[in-house]
CSV table of C-alpha atoms and ligand atoms in Angstrom, one decimal:
chain,number,residue,atom,x,y,z
A,1,MET,CA,0.0,0.0,0.0
A,2,THR,CA,1.3,3.5,-0.8
A,3,GLU,CA,1.8,5.8,2.3
A,4,ILE,CA,2.1,9.4,1.9
A,5,PHE,CA,4.3,11.1,4.5
A,6,ARG,CA,4.1,14.7,5.5
A,7,ILE,CA,7.5,16.0,6.1
A,8,ILE,CA,8.7,17.5,9.4
A,9,PRO,CA,10.5,20.7,8.6
A,10,ILE,CA,14.5,20.6,8.6
A,11,PRO,CA,16.2,23.8,9.1
A,12,SER,CA,18.5,24.7,6.3
A,13,ALA,CA,22.0,25.6,6.9
A,14,VAL,CA,25.0,27.2,5.3
A,15,VAL,CA,27.5,24.8,4.2
A,16,GLN,CA,31.2,25.4,5.0
A,17,GLU,CA,33.7,23.6,2.8
A,18,SER,CA,35.6,21.8,5.5
A,19,SER,CA,35.5,18.4,7.0
A,20,ALA,CA,34.9,20.0,10.5
A,21,ALA,CA,31.8,21.3,9.1
A,22,GLN,CA,30.6,17.8,8.0
A,23,ALA,CA,29.6,16.5,11.4
A,24,SER,CA,27.8,19.4,12.5
A,25,VAL,CA,25.9,19.8,9.2
A,26,ALA,CA,25.0,16.1,9.5
A,27,GLN,CA,23.8,16.8,13.0
A,28,GLU,CA,21.8,19.8,12.1
A,29,TRP,CA,20.1,18.0,9.1
A,30,GLU,CA,18.8,15.5,11.5
A,31,VAL,CA,17.2,12.6,10.0
A,32,VAL,CA,13.6,13.0,11.0
A,33,GLN,CA,12.4,10.2,8.5
A,34,ASP,CA,14.6,7.9,6.8
A,35,TYR,CA,13.4,8.0,3.3
A,36,ALA,CA,16.4,6.5,1.9
A,37,GLY,CA,16.2,3.4,3.7
A,38,GLN,CA,12.4,2.8,3.6
A,39,GLY,CA,12.2,0.6,0.6
A,40,CYS,CA,9.2,1.1,-1.7
A,41,GLY,CA,5.9,2.6,-1.2
A,42,GLN,CA,6.5,6.0,0.2
A,43,PHE,CA,5.9,9.4,-1.5
A,44,VAL,CA,6.4,13.0,-0.4
A,45,VAL,CA,3.8,15.4,-0.5
A,46,ASP,CA,3.9,19.2,0.0
A,47,ALA,CA,2.1,21.5,2.4
A,48,LEU,CA,-0.7,21.8,-0.2
A,49,GLN,CA,-0.7,18.0,-0.8
A,50,ARG,CA,1.2,18.1,-4.1
A,51,PRO,CA,3.3,15.0,-4.7
A,52,LEU,CA,6.7,15.3,-6.3
A,53,ARG,CA,6.4,13.7,-9.9
A,54,ASP,CA,8.7,15.7,-12.2
A,55,LEU,CA,12.3,16.9,-11.9
A,56,ARG,CA,13.8,19.5,-14.3
A,57,ILE,CA,17.5,19.9,-14.3
A,58,SER,CA,19.2,22.9,-15.8
A,59,VAL,CA,22.7,21.6,-17.0
A,60,THR,CA,24.0,24.9,-18.1
A,61,ASP,CA,23.2,28.7,-17.5
A,62,ARG,CA,24.6,29.6,-20.9
A,63,CYS,CA,22.8,30.0,-24.0
A,64,ASN,CA,23.5,30.7,-27.7
A,65,LEU,CA,20.6,32.7,-28.0
A,66,ARG,CA,19.6,36.0,-26.2
A,67,CYS,CA,15.8,35.8,-26.2
A,68,THR,CA,14.5,39.1,-24.9
A,69,TYR,CA,12.0,37.4,-22.8
A,70,CYS,CA,14.5,35.1,-21.2
A,71,MET,CA,18.1,36.3,-21.3
A,72,PRO,CA,18.0,39.8,-22.6
A,73,ARG,CA,21.6,40.9,-23.9
A,74,GLU,CA,21.6,44.0,-21.6
A,75,ALA,CA,21.7,41.7,-18.7
A,76,PHE,CA,23.4,38.7,-20.3
A,77,ASP,CA,26.4,40.4,-21.8
A,78,LYS,CA,30.1,39.9,-21.5
A,79,GLU,CA,30.0,41.4,-18.0
A,80,HIS,CA,27.5,38.6,-16.9
A,81,ALA,CA,29.2,36.3,-14.3
A,82,PHE,CA,27.9,32.9,-15.6
A,83,LEU,CA,28.8,29.9,-13.5
A,84,GLN,CA,32.2,28.6,-13.6
A,85,ARG,CA,32.8,24.7,-14.5
A,86,ALA,CA,33.6,23.8,-11.1
A,87,ASP,CA,30.3,25.4,-9.9
A,88,LEU,CA,28.2,23.1,-12.2
A,89,LEU,CA,26.9,19.8,-10.9
A,90,SER,CA,29.0,17.0,-12.4
A,91,PHE,CA,27.1,14.3,-14.4
A,92,GLU,CA,27.9,11.9,-11.5
A,93,GLU,CA,26.4,14.4,-9.0
A,94,ILE,CA,23.2,14.8,-11.4
A,95,GLU,CA,22.9,11.0,-11.4
A,96,ARG,CA,23.1,10.5,-7.8
A,97,LEU,CA,20.6,13.2,-6.9
A,98,ALA,CA,18.4,12.2,-9.7
A,99,LYS,CA,18.2,8.7,-8.1
A,100,LEU,CA,17.2,10.3,-4.7
A,101,PHE,CA,14.4,12.1,-6.4
A,102,ILE,CA,13.1,9.1,-7.8
A,103,GLN,CA,13.0,7.4,-4.6
A,104,LEU,CA,10.7,10.2,-3.6
A,105,GLY,CA,8.4,9.8,-6.4
A,106,VAL,CA,9.7,11.4,-9.5
A,107,GLN,CA,9.0,9.8,-12.8
A,108,LYS,CA,9.9,12.3,-15.4
A,109,ILE,CA,13.2,14.1,-15.9
A,110,ARG,CA,13.7,16.9,-18.0
A,111,LEU,CA,17.1,18.4,-19.0
A,112,THR,CA,17.0,22.1,-19.8
A,113,GLY,CA,18.9,25.3,-19.2
A,114,GLY,CA,20.3,27.6,-20.6
A,115,GLU,CA,20.8,25.6,-23.7
A,116,PRO,CA,21.3,22.0,-22.7
A,117,LEU,CA,23.0,21.1,-26.0
A,118,LEU,CA,25.8,23.4,-25.1
A,119,ARG,CA,26.8,21.1,-22.3
A,120,ARG,CA,29.6,19.0,-23.5
A,121,GLY,CA,28.9,15.3,-23.4
A,122,ILE,CA,25.1,15.8,-22.6
A,123,GLU,CA,24.6,12.3,-24.1
A,124,ARG,CA,26.5,10.8,-21.2
A,125,ILE,CA,24.1,12.1,-18.7
A,126,ILE,CA,21.0,11.1,-20.8
A,127,GLU,CA,22.3,7.6,-20.9
A,128,SER,CA,23.0,7.3,-17.2
A,129,LEU,CA,19.4,8.9,-16.5
A,130,ALA,CA,17.5,6.7,-19.2
A,131,LYS,CA,18.6,3.5,-17.4
A,132,LEU,CA,17.0,4.5,-14.1
A,133,ASN,CA,13.7,3.0,-13.2
A,134,THR,CA,10.8,4.6,-11.1
A,135,ARG,CA,9.8,3.2,-7.8
A,136,GLU,CA,7.0,1.3,-9.8
A,137,GLY,CA,9.9,-0.2,-11.9
A,138,LYS,CA,9.1,1.5,-15.0
A,139,PRO,CA,11.8,3.5,-17.1
A,140,VAL,CA,12.1,7.1,-16.0
A,141,GLU,CA,11.3,9.2,-18.9
A,142,VAL,CA,13.9,11.6,-19.9
A,143,ALA,CA,13.2,14.5,-22.1
A,144,LEU,CA,14.9,17.8,-23.2
A,145,THR,CA,14.0,21.3,-24.0
A,146,THR,CA,16.2,23.0,-26.5
A,147,ASN,CA,16.2,26.0,-28.8
A,148,ALA,CA,17.1,23.5,-31.6
A,149,VAL,CA,20.1,25.3,-33.0
A,150,LEU,CA,22.4,22.4,-32.5
A,151,LEU,CA,19.7,19.7,-32.9
A,152,SER,CA,20.4,18.8,-36.5
A,153,GLN,CA,23.8,17.5,-35.6
A,154,LYS,CA,22.8,16.1,-32.2
A,155,ALA,CA,19.4,14.5,-32.8
A,156,GLN,CA,20.7,11.0,-33.6
A,157,SER,CA,23.3,10.8,-30.6
A,158,LEU,CA,20.5,12.1,-28.2
A,159,LYS,CA,18.2,9.3,-29.5
A,160,ASP,CA,20.8,6.7,-29.1
A,161,ALA,CA,21.7,7.9,-25.6
A,162,GLY,CA,18.1,7.0,-24.8
A,163,LEU,CA,16.4,10.4,-24.9
A,164,ALA,CA,12.5,9.8,-25.0
A,165,ARG,CA,11.3,13.1,-26.2
A,166,ILE,CA,12.3,16.6,-27.3
A,167,THR,CA,10.7,20.0,-27.0
A,168,ALA,CA,12.0,22.5,-29.3
A,169,SER,CA,11.5,26.4,-28.9
A,170,LEU,CA,10.5,28.5,-31.9
A,171,ASP,CA,8.8,32.0,-31.8
A,172,GLY,CA,8.2,32.7,-35.4
A,173,LEU,CA,8.5,31.4,-38.9
A,174,SER,CA,10.0,34.6,-40.5
A,175,ASP,CA,13.6,35.3,-39.9
A,176,GLU,CA,12.7,38.8,-38.9
A,177,THR,CA,10.3,37.9,-36.1
A,178,PHE,CA,12.7,35.1,-34.9
A,179,ARG,CA,15.5,37.8,-34.8
A,180,ARG,CA,13.5,40.1,-32.7
A,181,MET,CA,12.5,37.3,-30.2
A,182,SER,CA,15.7,35.7,-30.1
A,183,ASP,CA,18.2,38.6,-30.7
A,184,SER,CA,20.4,36.6,-32.7
A,185,ASP,CA,21.2,35.8,-36.4
A,186,VAL,CA,20.2,32.2,-36.4
A,187,SER,CA,18.0,31.5,-39.0
A,188,VAL,CA,14.5,29.9,-38.7
A,189,LYS,CA,15.7,27.2,-41.3
A,190,THR,CA,18.4,26.0,-38.7
A,191,VAL,CA,15.6,25.5,-36.1
A,192,LEU,CA,13.2,23.8,-38.5
A,193,ASP,CA,16.0,21.5,-39.8
A,194,GLY,CA,16.6,20.5,-36.0
A,195,ILE,CA,13.1,19.9,-35.6
A,196,ALA,CA,12.9,17.6,-38.6
A,197,ALA,CA,16.1,15.8,-37.6
A,198,ALA,CA,14.4,15.0,-34.2
A,199,GLN,CA,11.4,13.7,-36.0
A,200,ARG,CA,13.4,11.6,-38.4
A,201,VAL,CA,15.4,9.8,-35.5
A,202,GLY,CA,12.1,9.1,-33.7
A,203,LEU,CA,12.2,11.6,-30.9
A,204,ALA,CA,8.4,11.9,-31.3
A,205,PRO,CA,6.1,13.5,-30.9
A,206,VAL,CA,8.3,16.6,-31.1
A,207,LYS,CA,6.7,19.6,-29.3
A,208,VAL,CA,7.5,23.0,-30.3
A,209,ASN,CA,7.0,26.0,-27.8
A,210,MET,CA,6.1,29.4,-28.9
A,211,VAL,CA,6.3,32.3,-26.4
A,212,VAL,CA,3.8,34.9,-27.5
A,213,LYS,CA,4.6,38.5,-27.0
A,214,ARG,CA,1.9,41.1,-27.8
A,215,GLY,CA,3.0,43.3,-30.8
A,216,VAL,CA,6.2,41.3,-31.3
A,217,ASN,CA,5.3,37.9,-32.7
A,218,ASP,CA,1.4,37.5,-32.2
A,219,HIS,CA,1.1,37.9,-35.9
A,220,GLU,CA,2.8,34.6,-36.3
A,221,ILE,CA,0.2,32.5,-34.4
A,222,ILE,CA,-1.7,31.6,-37.4
A,223,PRO,CA,1.3,31.0,-39.7
A,224,MET,CA,2.9,28.7,-37.0
A,225,ALA,CA,-0.3,26.9,-36.4
A,226,GLY,CA,-0.6,26.4,-40.5
A,227,HIS,CA,2.9,25.3,-40.7
A,228,PHE,CA,2.8,22.6,-37.9
A,229,ARG,CA,-0.5,21.2,-38.8
A,230,ASN,CA,-0.3,17.8,-40.5
A,231,SER,CA,3.4,17.6,-39.5
A,232,GLY,CA,3.0,15.4,-36.2
A,233,VAL,CA,4.6,18.1,-34.3
A,234,VAL,CA,2.5,19.4,-31.3
A,235,LEU,CA,2.8,23.2,-31.2
A,236,ARG,CA,2.1,25.0,-27.9
A,237,PHE,CA,1.7,28.7,-27.4
A,238,ILE,CA,3.0,29.8,-24.1
A,239,GLU,CA,2.0,33.1,-22.2
A,240,PHE,CA,4.9,35.5,-21.7
A,241,MET,CA,5.7,34.9,-18.1
A,242,ASP,CA,7.3,37.2,-15.4
A,243,VAL,CA,10.2,34.9,-14.8
A,244,GLY,CA,13.2,36.5,-13.3
A,245,CYS,CA,14.0,40.1,-13.0
A,246,THR,CA,15.4,41.2,-16.2
A,247,ASN,CA,12.8,40.8,-19.1
A,248,GLY,CA,10.8,43.9,-18.5
A,249,TRP,CA,7.6,41.8,-18.2
A,250,ARG,CA,4.3,43.8,-18.2
A,251,MET,CA,0.8,42.3,-18.2
A,252,ASP,CA,0.0,44.3,-21.4
A,253,ASP,CA,2.6,42.2,-23.4
A,254,VAL,CA,0.8,38.8,-22.5
A,255,VAL,CA,-1.4,37.5,-24.9
A,256,PRO,CA,-3.9,35.5,-23.0
A,257,ALA,CA,-4.4,31.8,-24.2
A,258,ARG,CA,-8.1,32.4,-24.8
A,259,GLU,CA,-7.3,34.9,-27.2
A,260,ILE,CA,-4.8,32.8,-29.0
A,261,LEU,CA,-7.2,29.9,-29.1
A,262,GLU,CA,-10.1,32.1,-30.5
A,263,GLN,CA,-7.6,33.2,-33.3
A,264,ILE,CA,-6.7,29.6,-34.1
A,265,ASN,CA,-10.4,28.5,-33.9
A,266,SER,CA,-11.3,31.1,-36.3
A,267,TYR,CA,-9.1,29.7,-38.9
A,268,TYR,CA,-8.6,26.1,-37.9
A,269,PRO,CA,-11.6,24.9,-35.8
A,270,VAL,CA,-10.4,23.0,-32.9
A,271,ARG,CA,-12.1,20.9,-29.9
A,272,GLN,CA,-10.6,20.5,-26.5
A,273,VAL,CA,-9.3,17.0,-25.4
A,274,ASP,CA,-8.4,15.5,-22.1
A,275,PRO,CA,-5.1,15.9,-20.5
A,276,ASN,CA,-2.7,13.2,-21.0
A,277,TYR,CA,-2.2,12.9,-17.1
A,278,THR,CA,-3.1,15.0,-14.0
A,279,GLY,CA,-0.9,18.1,-13.9
A,280,GLU,CA,-0.2,18.3,-17.5
A,281,VAL,CA,0.6,22.1,-17.9
A,282,ALA,CA,-0.7,22.5,-21.5
A,283,GLU,CA,-4.5,22.5,-22.3
A,284,ARG,CA,-4.7,20.1,-25.4
A,285,TRP,CA,-6.8,20.9,-28.5
A,286,HIS,CA,-7.2,18.8,-31.8
A,287,TYR,CA,-8.0,20.4,-34.9
A,288,ALA,CA,-11.4,19.2,-36.0
A,289,ASP,CA,-10.2,18.1,-39.4
A,290,GLY,CA,-7.9,15.7,-37.8
A,291,SER,CA,-4.7,17.6,-38.7
A,292,GLY,CA,-3.0,17.3,-35.4
A,293,GLU,CA,-2.9,18.9,-32.0
A,294,VAL,CA,-2.2,22.3,-30.6
A,295,GLY,CA,-1.8,23.3,-27.1
A,296,VAL,CA,-1.7,26.5,-24.8
A,297,ILE,CA,0.2,27.1,-21.7
A,298,ALA,CA,-1.8,29.6,-19.6
A,299,SER,CA,0.5,30.1,-16.8
A,300,VAL,CA,-0.3,33.7,-16.3
A,301,THR,CA,-4.1,33.8,-17.0
A,302,GLN,CA,-5.1,30.4,-15.7
A,303,ALA,CA,-2.4,29.4,-13.2
A,304,PHE,CA,-2.0,25.6,-12.5
A,305,CYS,CA,-0.1,25.8,-9.2
A,306,HIS,CA,-2.6,23.5,-7.4
A,307,GLU,CA,-1.4,20.7,-9.8
A,308,CYS,CA,2.3,21.5,-10.0
A,309,THR,CA,4.5,18.4,-9.2
A,310,ARG,CA,7.6,19.9,-10.4
A,311,ALA,CA,10.9,20.3,-8.6
A,312,ARG,CA,13.9,22.2,-10.2
A,313,LEU,CA,17.5,21.6,-9.8
A,314,SER,CA,19.6,24.6,-10.8
A,315,THR,CA,22.7,24.4,-12.8
A,316,ASP,CA,24.8,24.5,-9.5
A,317,GLY,CA,22.8,22.3,-7.6
A,318,LYS,CA,20.2,24.1,-5.7
A,319,LEU,CA,16.6,22.7,-5.3
A,320,TYR,CA,13.8,25.0,-6.2
A,321,THR,CA,10.1,24.1,-6.3
A,322,CYS,CA,8.7,27.2,-8.2
A,323,LEU,CA,9.7,28.9,-11.2
A,324,PHE,CA,9.3,32.3,-9.5
A,325,ALA,CA,11.1,31.3,-6.3
A,326,SER,CA,13.6,33.6,-4.8
A,327,GLY,CA,15.6,30.9,-3.0
A,328,GLY,CA,16.4,27.3,-3.1
A,329,THR,CA,18.1,24.7,-0.8
A,330,ASP,CA,21.7,23.9,-1.7
A,331,LEU,CA,22.2,20.1,-2.5
A,332,ARG,CA,25.8,20.6,-3.9
A,333,GLY,CA,27.4,21.7,-0.8
A,334,PRO,CA,26.1,18.4,1.2
A,335,VAL,CA,27.0,16.2,-1.8
A,336,ARG,CA,30.5,17.5,-1.9
A,337,LEU,CA,30.8,17.3,1.8
A,338,GLY,CA,30.2,13.7,1.5
A,339,MET,CA,26.8,13.5,3.1
A,340,THR,CA,25.0,10.2,3.0
A,341,ASP,CA,22.0,9.5,0.7
A,342,GLN,CA,20.0,9.5,3.7
A,343,VAL,CA,20.8,13.0,4.5
A,344,LEU,CA,20.4,14.3,1.3
A,345,THR,CA,17.0,12.5,0.9
A,346,ASN,CA,15.8,14.2,3.9
A,347,LEU,CA,17.0,17.6,2.7
A,348,ILE,CA,15.1,17.1,-0.6
A,349,ALA,CA,12.1,15.7,1.1
A,350,GLY,CA,12.1,18.4,3.9
A,351,HIS,CA,12.3,21.1,1.3
A,352,TRP,CA,9.3,19.6,-0.6
A,353,GLY,CA,7.4,19.0,2.4
A,354,ARG,CA,7.7,22.7,3.4
A,355,ARG,CA,6.5,23.8,0.1
A,356,ASN,CA,3.4,26.1,0.0
A,357,ASP,CA,4.3,28.2,-3.1
A,358,ARG,CA,1.7,29.1,-5.7
A,359,TYR,CA,3.1,32.1,-7.1
A,360,SER,CA,1.1,32.2,-10.3
A,361,GLN,CA,-2.2,31.9,-8.4
A,362,LEU,CA,-1.0,34.9,-6.3
A,363,ARG,CA,0.6,36.8,-9.0
A,364,HIS,CA,-1.8,39.8,-9.2
A,365,ALA,CA,-1.6,40.4,-5.3
A,366,VAL,CA,2.1,39.9,-5.5
A,367,THR,CA,2.8,42.3,-8.3
A,368,GLU,CA,0.5,44.9,-7.1
A,369,ALA,CA,1.4,44.9,-3.5
A,370,PRO,CA,3.3,48.0,-2.5
A,371,GLY,CA,6.9,47.4,-2.2
A,372,GLU,CA,6.6,43.9,-3.8
A,373,LYS,CA,7.7,44.8,-7.2
A,374,SER,CA,11.4,44.6,-6.6
A,375,ARG,CA,11.2,41.0,-5.2
A,376,GLU,CA,14.1,39.2,-6.5
A,377,LYS,CA,13.3,36.2,-8.7
A,378,ILE,CA,15.6,33.6,-10.1
A,379,GLU,CA,16.4,33.9,-13.8
A,380,MET,CA,15.0,31.0,-15.9
A,381,SER,CA,18.2,30.2,-17.6
A,382,TYR,CA,19.8,29.4,-14.2
A,383,ILE,CA,16.9,27.5,-12.5
A,384,GLY,CA,15.9,25.8,-15.8
A,385,GLY,CA,12.9,26.4,-18.0
B,401,SAM,N1,17.3,27.0,-24.3
B,401,SAM,C1,16.2,25.9,-24.3
B,401,SAM,C2,15.1,26.5,-25.1
B,401,SAM,O1,15.2,27.6,-25.7
B,401,SAM,O2,14.0,25.7,-25.2
B,401,SAM,C3,15.7,25.5,-22.8
B,401,SAM,C4,15.6,26.7,-21.7
B,401,SAM,S1,14.3,27.8,-22.2
B,401,SAM,C5,14.5,28.8,-20.6
B,401,SAM,C6,12.7,26.7,-21.9
B,401,SAM,C7,11.6,27.4,-22.3
B,401,SAM,O3,11.2,28.4,-21.7
B,401,SAM,C8,11.4,27.9,-23.6
B,401,SAM,O4,10.5,27.1,-24.4
B,401,SAM,C9,11.3,29.2,-23.6
B,401,SAM,O5,10.7,29.8,-24.7
B,401,SAM,C10,10.5,29.4,-22.2
B,401,SAM,N2,10.6,30.6,-21.7
B,401,SAM,C11,11.7,31.3,-21.4
B,401,SAM,N3,11.4,32.5,-20.9
B,401,SAM,C12,10.2,32.6,-20.9
B,401,SAM,C13,9.1,33.6,-20.3
B,401,SAM,N4,9.4,34.6,-19.9
B,401,SAM,N5,7.8,33.5,-20.7
B,401,SAM,C14,7.5,32.1,-21.1
B,401,SAM,N6,8.3,31.1,-21.7
B,401,SAM,C15,9.6,31.3,-21.5
């Protein structure tokens, strides 16, 4: 029988890189429940009863595009302090932590960033993660989100490594629009070739994310829908979100998912279909003429925090439970101090158990409250999109 445990809060600690610190850290992170040694059947839920099911891992905070809504060039220029190699979780550290997350209920892992295909040897970590099984004994699903710039050359090796699915980002079909959104000289053809390569090698169904910004690329909604109908690709429109502090987000720039759907429906009639699973972030629609599927991710206008089962592991090994978080729990320090699986599992479970965030549902109150506008939020490239 499956038991669900409520976690007793564990105080967080600042890790000092010395062996003397090790003993006191272990003591402070007292094991209140031995999750690592319990065998099968126990999962963790947070303060709002949400289980831990998905893990997103940012494998690099660097990117080869400068999308204005994600890594605007003014903020991510030559002066920006990207993480150094030693700061990044190694593949061995990622694998070890992933196994612990799986013991707590994770079934799907998504590699992201930054641009994950920039991480050298990305296939190696995919290969290790794809060999892992969930607690129910099924293979863990390993997926990846990419801007597809390097996908043509990488698709086959990713597939061979065991990658199950891929999501590519593309915000317009014309080079001009794409340049405005991505602030780069990369051609749309490069991205489309990458998507085609992914389909060819069987990373299907490929999903394509399009972030929609009013007045910048909303004129491309119908061309994009027209392009990907009948292609097997599932196109998903994402509302522009106020992640991080650098993208100059304003509600006026958000095109609500309802409006996007109305536009599509007037050109290509659609009907809604059930989610594939509880907690799926995209609302799914099928073209009435059978030409495929399209989706909307309405994270701003129809927040889905109540169903959020995602944890995020930042490039340098901090655990976050919300895309809009200001702080996380450091796991890299304890890993490098030689903490046991039991201590690490308790840190993860403790952090998840204390979780009561639901930023998107409270967004209006938060962004309108006096003094709250300057609240620091983690950048998406670091926490993993
Ligand atoms: N570099 C990869 C890519 O481009 O897909 C992975 C990282 S990116 C941060 C992951 C996804 O987040 C992309 O689909 C991107 O469009 C989306 N994204 C980034 N900033 C966003 C924002 N402010 N609002 C909505 N979606 C955003």
